[in-house]
C-alpha angles and dihedrals in degrees: 000000000000115000117263117259116250140172094242092260089116088067095065114069141167115246105214093193095052093030093226141108116253141182110236105199094068098049128104094244090054089052089054090057093049090048089055092048090050089053092048091050093050091049094050095248092124121058108258089231095049091129094061105024114127130211094265092053090047091051090051090053092049095049100045103058093260098113136052106177134027142162117235145110113324091237088072087084090077094028088069105023098055099054097030095054089061087066099030117020090195094060105118124172111183139174112268118206108247109267120234116246091228137000108301093005124140120276109217134161117241120252096019098106093090141353122223116184139099146123129286134202119210113245090228094060116122091207102058094125093052092044092052091049087054090050090050088054089056088063096050123095089246092051093046091053093047096052093042103042106011122221124344111248092019107058103003145015132208124223125175090350094305123114122221132181114243102196097087091238116185094217143329093287091054091048092051093050094049099041107023089230120146093012122138113293096013101093147022111174106043139187105224091192083082091064094039090055088065096041130102121247088256093056093044089053090048091056090052093049101040096063089062089068101045116125127240109270112259124219115258107194120200113252129220121235090259091051091048089054090055090051092049093050113027091023094053092048089049092049094048092050090046093051094047094050097042089053089052092048092050095047094042096246087122121037117238088231085078093061091110091055090049090053091051091050092055093045090053091053092054119281092149091048093054094044088049091056092059093041092054094044091049093050089048091053091051093051091046091051091055094057 
């Protein structure tokens, strides 16, 4: 599946061991990953059109015995297994523990270093007080149950202290479509037992395993308007140059022997400037927290 779009912020990270901010795409470990991807590409283990492939094309690969490993949402286990087993009972997509990048290296799931999402209320709203009371309700036990399971007697029942959906839903996707539950904007605090109750044994096992490989949460300091402008200018140029060159390294259009030159090119654009933005913002957040 094509890589998710980002603003380049994923590249800058806080190293807890060295207690400093760093830029990942110029480091030796990052080069190891690109070297692997270059090898996979040469050996035909990556789709030749991986830079432009869309979701429909990816789904076709996954459902026609032309793929054996992928990175996506964990719910894809049932997304594929349930319909595909009707055609091929041996079809079996499972969670794979995250591989280490080198012998003894860390095994961490992608996209678990931080979480950026939420809901906002416009400052010009005349109903801010009522809206915030509603948001408070989201974080109550009653609100959590409502947005996760729906209404007792209508969408679920409870027996011996255990909740169970009553709509005969085929899977989580079917439940969402028919009830509107757990769709964007309808929840914050959520009881994932609701989803697990509709999941296959394979997906339930995946949920239990996956958490073992989550990363330590990284700090995400708030940026000032001036800092955001640096990210949207220098940061975007840096990201574009990074993307173009990594694609060339993977496909062999640029030899990996030129990695040092690539690093120098990014540094010239402003690696230190971008890292400095996060360093300053982080230090500011620490000093603010002490007041």
